[in-house]
Coordinates of C-alpha atoms and ligand atoms in Angstrom, one line a residue:
X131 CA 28.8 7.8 18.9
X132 CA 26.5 5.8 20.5
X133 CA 22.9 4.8 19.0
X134 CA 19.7 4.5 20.8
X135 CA 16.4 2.7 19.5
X136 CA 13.2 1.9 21.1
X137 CA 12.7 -2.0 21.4
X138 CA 9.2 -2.8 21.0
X139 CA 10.0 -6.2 22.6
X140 CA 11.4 -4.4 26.1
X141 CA 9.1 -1.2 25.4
X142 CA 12.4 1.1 25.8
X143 CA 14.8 3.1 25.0
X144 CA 17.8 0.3 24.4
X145 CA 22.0 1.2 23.3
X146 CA 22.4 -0.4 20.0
X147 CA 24.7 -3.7 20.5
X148 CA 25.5 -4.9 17.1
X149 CA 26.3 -8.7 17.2
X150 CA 28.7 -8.0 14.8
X151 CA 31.4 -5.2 14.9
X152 CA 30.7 -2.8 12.7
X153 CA 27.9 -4.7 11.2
X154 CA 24.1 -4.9 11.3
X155 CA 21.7 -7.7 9.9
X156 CA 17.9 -6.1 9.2
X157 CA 15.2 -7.9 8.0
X158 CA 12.2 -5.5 7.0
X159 CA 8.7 -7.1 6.1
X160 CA 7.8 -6.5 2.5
X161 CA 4.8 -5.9 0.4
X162 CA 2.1 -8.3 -0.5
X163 CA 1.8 -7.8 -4.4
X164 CA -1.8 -8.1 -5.2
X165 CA -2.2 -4.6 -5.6
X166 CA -0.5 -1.0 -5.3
X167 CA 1.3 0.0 -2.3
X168 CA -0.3 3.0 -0.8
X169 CA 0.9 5.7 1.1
X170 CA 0.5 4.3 4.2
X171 CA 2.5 1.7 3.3
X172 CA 5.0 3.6 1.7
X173 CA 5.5 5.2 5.0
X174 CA 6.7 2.4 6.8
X175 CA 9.1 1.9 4.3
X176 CA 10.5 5.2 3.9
X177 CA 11.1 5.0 8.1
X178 CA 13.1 2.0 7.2
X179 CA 15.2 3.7 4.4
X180 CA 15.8 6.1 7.3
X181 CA 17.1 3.9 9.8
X182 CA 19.3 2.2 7.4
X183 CA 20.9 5.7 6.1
X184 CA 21.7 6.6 9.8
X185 CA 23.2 3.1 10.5
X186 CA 25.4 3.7 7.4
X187 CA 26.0 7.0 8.6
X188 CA 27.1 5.9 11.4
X189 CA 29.5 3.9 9.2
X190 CA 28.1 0.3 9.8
X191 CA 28.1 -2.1 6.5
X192 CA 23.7 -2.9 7.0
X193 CA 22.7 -6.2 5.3
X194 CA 19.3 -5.7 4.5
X195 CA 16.7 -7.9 3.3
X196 CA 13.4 -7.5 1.9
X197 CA 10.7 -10.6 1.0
X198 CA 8.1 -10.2 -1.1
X199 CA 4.6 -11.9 -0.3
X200 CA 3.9 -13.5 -2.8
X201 CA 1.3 -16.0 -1.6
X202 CA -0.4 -17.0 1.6
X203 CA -1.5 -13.6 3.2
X204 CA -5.1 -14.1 3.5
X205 CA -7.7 -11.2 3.9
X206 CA -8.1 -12.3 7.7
X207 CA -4.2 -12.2 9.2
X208 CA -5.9 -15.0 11.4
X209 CA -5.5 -17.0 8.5
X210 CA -9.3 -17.1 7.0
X211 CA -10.5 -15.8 4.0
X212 CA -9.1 -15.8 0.5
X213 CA -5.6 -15.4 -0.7
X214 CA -4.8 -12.0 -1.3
X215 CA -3.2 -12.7 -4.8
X216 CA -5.4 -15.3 -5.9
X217 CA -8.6 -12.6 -4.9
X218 CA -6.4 -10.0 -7.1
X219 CA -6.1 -12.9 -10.0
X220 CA -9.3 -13.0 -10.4
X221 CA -10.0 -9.3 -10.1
X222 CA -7.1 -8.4 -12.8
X223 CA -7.9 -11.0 -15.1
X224 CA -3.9 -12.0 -14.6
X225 CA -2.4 -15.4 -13.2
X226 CA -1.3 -14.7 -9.8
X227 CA 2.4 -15.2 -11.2
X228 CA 1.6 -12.0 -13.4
X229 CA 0.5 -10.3 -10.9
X230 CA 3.1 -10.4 -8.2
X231 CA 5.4 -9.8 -11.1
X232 CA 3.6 -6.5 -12.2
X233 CA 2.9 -5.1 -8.5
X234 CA 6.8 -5.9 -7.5
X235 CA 7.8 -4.6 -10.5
X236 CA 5.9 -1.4 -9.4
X237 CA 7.0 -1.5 -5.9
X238 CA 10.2 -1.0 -6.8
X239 CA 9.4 1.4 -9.4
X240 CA 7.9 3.6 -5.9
X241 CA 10.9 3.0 -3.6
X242 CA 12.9 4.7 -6.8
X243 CA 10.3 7.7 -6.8
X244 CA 10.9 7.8 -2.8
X245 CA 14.6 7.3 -2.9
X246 CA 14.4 4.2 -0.7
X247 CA 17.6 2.2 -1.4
X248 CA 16.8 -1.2 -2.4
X249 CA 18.0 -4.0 0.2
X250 CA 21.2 -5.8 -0.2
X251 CA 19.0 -9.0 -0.7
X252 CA 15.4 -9.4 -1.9
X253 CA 13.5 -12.9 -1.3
X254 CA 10.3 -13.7 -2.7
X255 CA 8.5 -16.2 -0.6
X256 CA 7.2 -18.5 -3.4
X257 CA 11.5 -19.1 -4.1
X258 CA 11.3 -20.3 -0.4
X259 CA 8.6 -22.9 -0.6
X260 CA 11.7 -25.9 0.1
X261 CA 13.0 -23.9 3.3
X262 CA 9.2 -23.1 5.0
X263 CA 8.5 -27.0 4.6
X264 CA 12.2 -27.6 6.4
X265 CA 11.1 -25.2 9.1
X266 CA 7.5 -26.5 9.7
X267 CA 8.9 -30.2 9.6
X268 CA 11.6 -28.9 12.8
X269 CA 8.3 -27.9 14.4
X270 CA 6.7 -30.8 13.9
X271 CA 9.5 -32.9 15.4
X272 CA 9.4 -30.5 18.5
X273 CA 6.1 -31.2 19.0
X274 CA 4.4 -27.7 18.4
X275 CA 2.1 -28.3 15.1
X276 CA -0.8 -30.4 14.9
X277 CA -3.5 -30.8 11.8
X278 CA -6.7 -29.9 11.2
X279 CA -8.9 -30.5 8.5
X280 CA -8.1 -27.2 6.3
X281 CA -3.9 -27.6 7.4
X282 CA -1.1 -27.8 9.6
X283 CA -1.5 -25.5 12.5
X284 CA 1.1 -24.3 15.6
X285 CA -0.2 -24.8 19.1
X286 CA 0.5 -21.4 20.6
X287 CA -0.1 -23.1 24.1
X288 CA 3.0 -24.5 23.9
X289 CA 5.3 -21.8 24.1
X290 CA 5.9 -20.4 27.5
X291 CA 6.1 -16.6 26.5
X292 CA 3.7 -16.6 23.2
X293 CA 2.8 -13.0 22.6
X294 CA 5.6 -11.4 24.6
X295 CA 6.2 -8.9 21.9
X296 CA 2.5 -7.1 22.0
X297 CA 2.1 -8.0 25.8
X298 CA -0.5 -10.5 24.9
X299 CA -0.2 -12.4 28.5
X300 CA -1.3 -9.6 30.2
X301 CA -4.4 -8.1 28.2
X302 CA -7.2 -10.1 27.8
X303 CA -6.8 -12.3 24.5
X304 CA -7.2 -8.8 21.6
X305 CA -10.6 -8.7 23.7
X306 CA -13.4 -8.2 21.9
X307 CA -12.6 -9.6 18.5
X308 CA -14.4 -12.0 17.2
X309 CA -11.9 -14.9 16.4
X310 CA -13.0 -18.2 14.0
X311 CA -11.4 -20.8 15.7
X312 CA -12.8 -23.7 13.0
X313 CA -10.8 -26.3 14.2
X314 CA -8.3 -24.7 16.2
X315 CA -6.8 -25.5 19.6
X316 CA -6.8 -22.1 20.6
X317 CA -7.7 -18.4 19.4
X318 CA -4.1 -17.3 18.7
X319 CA -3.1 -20.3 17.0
X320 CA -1.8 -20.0 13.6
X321 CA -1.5 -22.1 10.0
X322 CA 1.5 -23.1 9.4
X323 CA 0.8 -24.9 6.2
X324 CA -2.6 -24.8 4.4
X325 CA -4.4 -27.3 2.1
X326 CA -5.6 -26.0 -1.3
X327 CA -9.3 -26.7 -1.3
X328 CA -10.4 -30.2 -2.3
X329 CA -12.5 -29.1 -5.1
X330 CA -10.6 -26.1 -6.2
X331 CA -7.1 -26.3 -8.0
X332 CA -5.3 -22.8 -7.0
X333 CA -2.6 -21.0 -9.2
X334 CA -0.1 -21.4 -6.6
X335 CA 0.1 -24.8 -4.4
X336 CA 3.0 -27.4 -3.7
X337 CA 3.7 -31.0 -2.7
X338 CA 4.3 -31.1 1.0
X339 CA 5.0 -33.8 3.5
X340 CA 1.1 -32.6 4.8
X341 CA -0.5 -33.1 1.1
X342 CA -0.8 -30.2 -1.1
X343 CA -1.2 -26.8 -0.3
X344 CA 0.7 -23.3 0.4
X345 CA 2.4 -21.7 3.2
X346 CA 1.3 -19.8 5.8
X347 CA 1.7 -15.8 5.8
X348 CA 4.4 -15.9 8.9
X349 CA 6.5 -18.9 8.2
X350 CA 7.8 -17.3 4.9
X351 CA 9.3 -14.3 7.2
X352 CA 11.0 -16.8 9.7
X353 CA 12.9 -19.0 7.1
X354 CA 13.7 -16.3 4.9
X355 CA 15.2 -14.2 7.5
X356 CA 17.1 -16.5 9.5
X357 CA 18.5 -18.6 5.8
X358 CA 20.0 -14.7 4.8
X359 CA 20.9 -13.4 8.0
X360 CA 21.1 -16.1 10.6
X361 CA 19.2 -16.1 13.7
X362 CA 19.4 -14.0 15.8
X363 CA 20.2 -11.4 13.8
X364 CA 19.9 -7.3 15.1
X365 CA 17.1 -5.7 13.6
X366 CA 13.7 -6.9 12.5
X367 CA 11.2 -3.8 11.5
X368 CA 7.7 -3.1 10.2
X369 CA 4.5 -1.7 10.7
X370 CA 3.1 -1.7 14.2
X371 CA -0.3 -3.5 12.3
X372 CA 2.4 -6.4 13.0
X373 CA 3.1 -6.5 16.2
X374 CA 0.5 -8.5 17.4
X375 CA -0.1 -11.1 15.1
X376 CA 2.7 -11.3 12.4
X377 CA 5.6 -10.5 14.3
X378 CA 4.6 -12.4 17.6
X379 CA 4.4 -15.6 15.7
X380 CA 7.1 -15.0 13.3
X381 CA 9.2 -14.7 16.7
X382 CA 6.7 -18.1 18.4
X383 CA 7.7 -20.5 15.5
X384 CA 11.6 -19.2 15.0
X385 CA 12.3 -19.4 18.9
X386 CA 10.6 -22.6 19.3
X387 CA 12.8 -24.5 16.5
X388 CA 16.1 -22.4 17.0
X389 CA 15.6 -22.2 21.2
X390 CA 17.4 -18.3 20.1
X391 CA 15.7 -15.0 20.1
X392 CA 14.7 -14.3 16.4
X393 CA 15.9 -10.6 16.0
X394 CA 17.5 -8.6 19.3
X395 CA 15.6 -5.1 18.1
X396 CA 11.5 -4.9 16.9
X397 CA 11.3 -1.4 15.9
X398 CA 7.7 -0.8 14.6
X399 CA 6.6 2.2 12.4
X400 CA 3.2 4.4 12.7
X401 CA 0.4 4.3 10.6
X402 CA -0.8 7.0 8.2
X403 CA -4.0 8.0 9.3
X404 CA -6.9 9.2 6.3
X405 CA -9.2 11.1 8.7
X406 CA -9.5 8.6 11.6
X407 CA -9.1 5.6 9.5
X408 CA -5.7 3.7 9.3
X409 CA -4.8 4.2 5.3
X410 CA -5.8 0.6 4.1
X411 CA -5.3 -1.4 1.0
X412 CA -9.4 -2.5 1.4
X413 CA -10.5 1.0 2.0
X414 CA -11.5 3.7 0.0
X415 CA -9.0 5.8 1.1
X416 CA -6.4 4.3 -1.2
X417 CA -3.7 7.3 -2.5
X418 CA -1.0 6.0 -4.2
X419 CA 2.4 7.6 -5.3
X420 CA 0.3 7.8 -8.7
X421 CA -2.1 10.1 -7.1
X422 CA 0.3 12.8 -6.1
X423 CA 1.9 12.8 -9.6
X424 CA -1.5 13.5 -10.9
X425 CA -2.1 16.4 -8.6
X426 CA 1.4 17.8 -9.8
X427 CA 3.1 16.7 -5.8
X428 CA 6.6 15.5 -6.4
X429 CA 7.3 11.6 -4.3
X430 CA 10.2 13.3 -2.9
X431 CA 7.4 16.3 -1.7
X432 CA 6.0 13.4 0.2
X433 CA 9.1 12.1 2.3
X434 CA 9.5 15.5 3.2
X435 CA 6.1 15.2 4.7
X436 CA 7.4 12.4 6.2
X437 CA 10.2 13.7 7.5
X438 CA 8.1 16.0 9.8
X439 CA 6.9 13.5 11.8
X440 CA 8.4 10.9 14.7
X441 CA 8.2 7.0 13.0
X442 CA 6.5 6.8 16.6
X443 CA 3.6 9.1 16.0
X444 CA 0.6 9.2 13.6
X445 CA 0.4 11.3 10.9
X446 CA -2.9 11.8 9.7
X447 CA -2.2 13.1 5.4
X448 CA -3.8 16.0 4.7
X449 CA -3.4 17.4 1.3
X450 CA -2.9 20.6 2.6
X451 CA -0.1 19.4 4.4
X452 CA 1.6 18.0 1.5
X453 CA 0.8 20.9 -0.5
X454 CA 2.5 22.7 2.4
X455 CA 5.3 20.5 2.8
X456 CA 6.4 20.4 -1.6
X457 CA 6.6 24.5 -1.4
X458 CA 8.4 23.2 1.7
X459 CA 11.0 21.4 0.0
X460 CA 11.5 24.1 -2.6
X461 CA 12.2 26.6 -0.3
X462 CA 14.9 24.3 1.1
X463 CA 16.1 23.7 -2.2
X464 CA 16.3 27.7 -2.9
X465 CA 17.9 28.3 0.7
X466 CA 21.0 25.4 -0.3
X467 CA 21.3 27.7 -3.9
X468 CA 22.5 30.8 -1.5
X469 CA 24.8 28.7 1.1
X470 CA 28.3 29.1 0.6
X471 CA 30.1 25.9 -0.8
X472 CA 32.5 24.8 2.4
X473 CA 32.7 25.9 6.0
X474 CA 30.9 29.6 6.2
X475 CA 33.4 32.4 7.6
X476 CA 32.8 31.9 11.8
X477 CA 31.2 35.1 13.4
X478 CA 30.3 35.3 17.4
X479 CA 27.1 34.6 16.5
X480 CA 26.8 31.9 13.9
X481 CA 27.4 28.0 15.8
X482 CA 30.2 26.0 14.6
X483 CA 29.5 23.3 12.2
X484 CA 31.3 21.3 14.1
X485 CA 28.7 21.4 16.5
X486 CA 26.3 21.7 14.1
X487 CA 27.5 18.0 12.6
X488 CA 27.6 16.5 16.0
X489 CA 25.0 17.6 17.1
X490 CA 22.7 16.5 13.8
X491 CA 23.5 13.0 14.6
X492 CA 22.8 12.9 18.4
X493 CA 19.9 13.7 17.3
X494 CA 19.8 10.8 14.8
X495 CA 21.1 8.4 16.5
X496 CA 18.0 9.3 19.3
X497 CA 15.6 6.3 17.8
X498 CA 15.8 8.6 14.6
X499 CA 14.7 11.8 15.9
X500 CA 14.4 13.5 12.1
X501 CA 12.0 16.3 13.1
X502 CA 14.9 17.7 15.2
X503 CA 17.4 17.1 13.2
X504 CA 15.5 19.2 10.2
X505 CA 14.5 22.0 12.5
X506 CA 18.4 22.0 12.9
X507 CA 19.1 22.3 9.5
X508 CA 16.8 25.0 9.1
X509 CA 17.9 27.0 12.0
X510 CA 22.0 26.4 10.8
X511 CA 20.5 27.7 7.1
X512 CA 18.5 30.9 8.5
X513 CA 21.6 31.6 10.7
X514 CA 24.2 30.9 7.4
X515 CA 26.1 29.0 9.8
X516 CA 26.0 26.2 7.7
X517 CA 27.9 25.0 4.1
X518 CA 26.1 23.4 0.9
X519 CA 29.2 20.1 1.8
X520 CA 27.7 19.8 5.5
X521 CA 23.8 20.1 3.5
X522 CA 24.6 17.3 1.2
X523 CA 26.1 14.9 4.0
X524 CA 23.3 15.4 5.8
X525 CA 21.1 14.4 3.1
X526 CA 22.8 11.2 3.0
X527 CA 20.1 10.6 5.8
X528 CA 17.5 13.0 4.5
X529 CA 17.3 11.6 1.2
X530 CA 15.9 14.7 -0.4
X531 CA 18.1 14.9 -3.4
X532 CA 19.7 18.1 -2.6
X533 CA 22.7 18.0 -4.5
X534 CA 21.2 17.3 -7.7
X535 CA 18.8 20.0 -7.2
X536 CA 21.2 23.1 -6.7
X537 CA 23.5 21.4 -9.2
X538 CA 20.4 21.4 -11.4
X539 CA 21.6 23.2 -15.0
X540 CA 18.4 25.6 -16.1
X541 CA 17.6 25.1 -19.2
X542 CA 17.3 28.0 -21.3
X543 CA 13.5 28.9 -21.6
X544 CA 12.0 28.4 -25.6
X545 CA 11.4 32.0 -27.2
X546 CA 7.4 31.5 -26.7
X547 CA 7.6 31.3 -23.0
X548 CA 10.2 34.3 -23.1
X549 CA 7.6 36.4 -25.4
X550 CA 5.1 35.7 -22.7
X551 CA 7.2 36.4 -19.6
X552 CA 8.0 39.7 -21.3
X553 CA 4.3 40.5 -22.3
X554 CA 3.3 39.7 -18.8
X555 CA 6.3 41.9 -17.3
X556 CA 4.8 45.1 -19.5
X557 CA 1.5 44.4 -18.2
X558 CA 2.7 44.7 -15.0
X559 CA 4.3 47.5 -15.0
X560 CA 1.2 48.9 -16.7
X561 CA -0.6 47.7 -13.5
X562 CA -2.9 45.9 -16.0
X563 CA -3.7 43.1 -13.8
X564 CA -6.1 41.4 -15.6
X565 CA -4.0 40.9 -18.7
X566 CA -1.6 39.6 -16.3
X567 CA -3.2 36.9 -14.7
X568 CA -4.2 35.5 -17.8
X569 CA -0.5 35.7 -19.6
X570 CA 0.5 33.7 -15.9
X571 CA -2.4 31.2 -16.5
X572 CA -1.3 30.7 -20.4
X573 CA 2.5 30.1 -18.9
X574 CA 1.0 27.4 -16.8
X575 CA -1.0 25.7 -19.0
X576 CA 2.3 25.4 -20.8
X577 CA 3.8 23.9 -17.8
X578 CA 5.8 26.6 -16.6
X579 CA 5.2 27.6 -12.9
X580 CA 5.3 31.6 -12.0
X581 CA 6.3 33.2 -8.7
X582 CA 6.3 37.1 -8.1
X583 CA 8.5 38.2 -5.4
X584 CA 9.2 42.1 -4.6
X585 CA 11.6 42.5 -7.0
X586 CA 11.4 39.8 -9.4
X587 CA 9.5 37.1 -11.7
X588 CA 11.1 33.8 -11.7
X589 CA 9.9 31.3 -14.5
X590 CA 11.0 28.0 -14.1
X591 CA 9.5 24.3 -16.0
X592 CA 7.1 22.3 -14.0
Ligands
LIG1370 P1 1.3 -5.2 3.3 O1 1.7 -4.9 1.8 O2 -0.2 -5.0 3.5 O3 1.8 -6.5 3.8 O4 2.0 -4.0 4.1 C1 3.2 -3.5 3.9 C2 3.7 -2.7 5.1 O5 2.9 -1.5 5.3 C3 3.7 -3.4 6.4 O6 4.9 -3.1 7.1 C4 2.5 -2.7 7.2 O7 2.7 -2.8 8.6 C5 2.6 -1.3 6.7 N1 1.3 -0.5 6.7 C6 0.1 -0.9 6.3 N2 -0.8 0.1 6.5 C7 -0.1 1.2 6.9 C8 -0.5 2.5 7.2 N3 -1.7 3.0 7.1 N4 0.5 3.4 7.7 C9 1.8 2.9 7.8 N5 2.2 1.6 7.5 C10 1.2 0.8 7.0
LIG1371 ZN1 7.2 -10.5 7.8

């Protein structure tokens, strides 16, 4: 079956064309480690965990790859400022090697929590320090760097299409934003290579053919990507923060030394909006994975959220929402309990899960339409037209964990919580609701979460 993504570099719908049969390279930008990720963040990266299930639902073999920032994002993406991990050094009281250990460490600890499958191939860009110089010295002999007092810079003039990816030819230069130039050619241009400060030894810095210093943000993305995947490769995804700036020169300094396109595909993922505010590592509005646990909101409540919601679109969080979408997850959990094992019996009514299957990854294969598919789900479960088998093949793209929740063994409840369940059944049959509500309370301060239906209590362990 055919697959359909939207190209940020064409601004369309495109058919897939794998360069390879049967085979797709993707190269997602990873986290800078100075701190936690937050959820915004974490949104982008459960979008990518999405398009690689589908491509491997759609049985293609995905090599993915994944750096790590580890050095040379400044706090201005126009390359001003501080480093990001040496600012986080000094904040943490840890080298900047400790602390890109620790955040990656915890990272990966989140995309476990998430069920984000890890990439095929993880690069940290401080391990890469020998192929950035490589690249920078091909664009040096092509005539597109030049230095400056504070490093070695590209000269975005020289490319014919620079900024084709966020339509920067036609808009007036990201109008409006106040730019430091220093000692820059041009606005746009960017450091390739940047001299540690003459009167300041950093943590992190390296002998170059320039003089000592660090890489820029970009150049690590370009010579990681192309040394794992070759260039071009199919798929290169991240935030749409990226498009203008990290992503249009990633693709300025790879095209002008390789004279190929970078990636065919740019697919770009929404922000997560706190109130009006893009979710930001800076802001105040920083919830982490940690957060939820705190308020008792499983990680897995939270991709459900996600779920919801078109990669395309913003979602502004709510904690209403997610509150809403974990007793949403449950339910679905419950619902999968009461489907029948393999193919339900066909009535005139009930759709065929043959359809039912095809049609769930049409809708996948759409640029990812997820919201669909899950309304699908739902409407196969209310109509029973659908088995627990087709459910858990499904969640090979979900990634909800539904097998292991109906396969889930209870186990059997310690004779204090069953003295209180039986207390609090007497009281209710006594219609003493006061004694009840307070026997319910005591069972969740224990841990143990209550739900009355019409017929029946269920008690089950937090
Ligand atoms: P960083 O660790 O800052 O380099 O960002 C990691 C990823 O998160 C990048 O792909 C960003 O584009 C993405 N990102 C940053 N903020 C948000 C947000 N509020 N919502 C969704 N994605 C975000
Ligand atoms: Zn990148």
């Amino acid at each position: 079956m055919s697959i359909y993504l939207y190209n940020t570099l064409s601004r369309r719908i495109e058919e897939l064309k794998p360069i390879k049969k049967h085979k797709i390279g993707l190269y997602t930008c990873g986290p800078t480690v100075y701190n936690y990720a937050h959820i915004g963040n974490l949104r982008t990266y459960v979008f990518e965990d999405l398009l690689k299930r589908m491509l491997e639902y759609n049985s293609y073999k995905v090599k993915h790859v994944m750096n790590i920032t580890d050095v040379g994002h400044l706090t201005d993406d126009a390359d001003a400022g501080e480093d990001k991990m040496e600012k986080g050094s000094a904040r943490e009281g840890k080298t900047a090697w400790e602390l890109a250990e620790f955040y990656t460490h915890e990272f990966r600890l989140d995309l476990e929590q998430l069920n984000i499958s890890e990439p095929v191939i993880w690069c940290r860009a401080t391990d890469h320090i020998k192929e950035q110089i490589h690249l920078i010295k091909k664009l040096e002999k092509k005539g597109f760097t030049y230095a400056t007092s504070d490093g070695i810079y590209f000269d975005t003039k020289k490319l014919k299409d620079y900024g084709k990816l966020a339509n920067l030819q036609n808009q007036e230069l990201r109008a409006g934003v106040r730019v430091d130039v220093g000692d820059k050619k041009n606005t746009t241009d960017f450091a390739l290579w940047k001299f540690s400060p003459k009167l300041q030894k950093r943590q992190m810095e390296w002998k170059s053919p320039w003089g000592v210093g660090f890489p820029g943000w970009h150049i690590e993305c370009s010579a990681m990507a192309t040394k794992y995947l070759n260039q071009p490769f199919d798929i290169h995804c991240g935030g749409v923060d990226h498009i203008p700036v990290h992503h249009t020169n990633e693709i300025a300094q790879s095209e002008a030394a390789y004279d190929t396109p970078l990636a065919n595909y740019w697919m770009h993922g929404e922000f997560l909006l706190m109130g009006s505010d893009k979710m930001a590592k800076s802001g105040e509005n920083f919830v982490t994975l940690r957060t939820l646990k705190e308020k008792g909101v499983s990680s897995l409540a939270y991709r459900y959220l996600l779920l919801q919601t078109h990669y395309r679109k913003q979602l502004t969080f709510s904690w209403d929402a997610l509150q809403a979408a974990q007793n949403g997850l449950e339910h679905l959990y419950q619902s999968a309990k009461k489907l029948p094992r393999e193919k339900p019996a066909m009535n005139t009514t009930t759709e065929s899960e043959d359809k039912i299957k095809n049609d769930f990854q049409k809708k996948i294969n759409d640029d990812l339409d997820i919201p669909s598919a899950l309304s699908l789900i739902w409407n196969a479960i209310k109509q029973n037209a659908i088995s627990q088998e087709t459910l858990f093949k499904f969640d090979k793209i979900l990634g909800l964990k539904i097998y292991e929740a109906v396969n889930k063994k209870e186990e059997p409840l310690p004779e204090n919580i069953k003295i209180l369940i039986m207390q609090r059944n007497e009281a209710r049959i006594n219609k003493e609701w006061d004694k009840s509500d307070q026997l319910r309370k005591e069972l969740e301060k224990l841990e143990y979460k209550v739900e009355d239906t019409k017929n029946e209590t269920t008690v089950t362990k937090k």
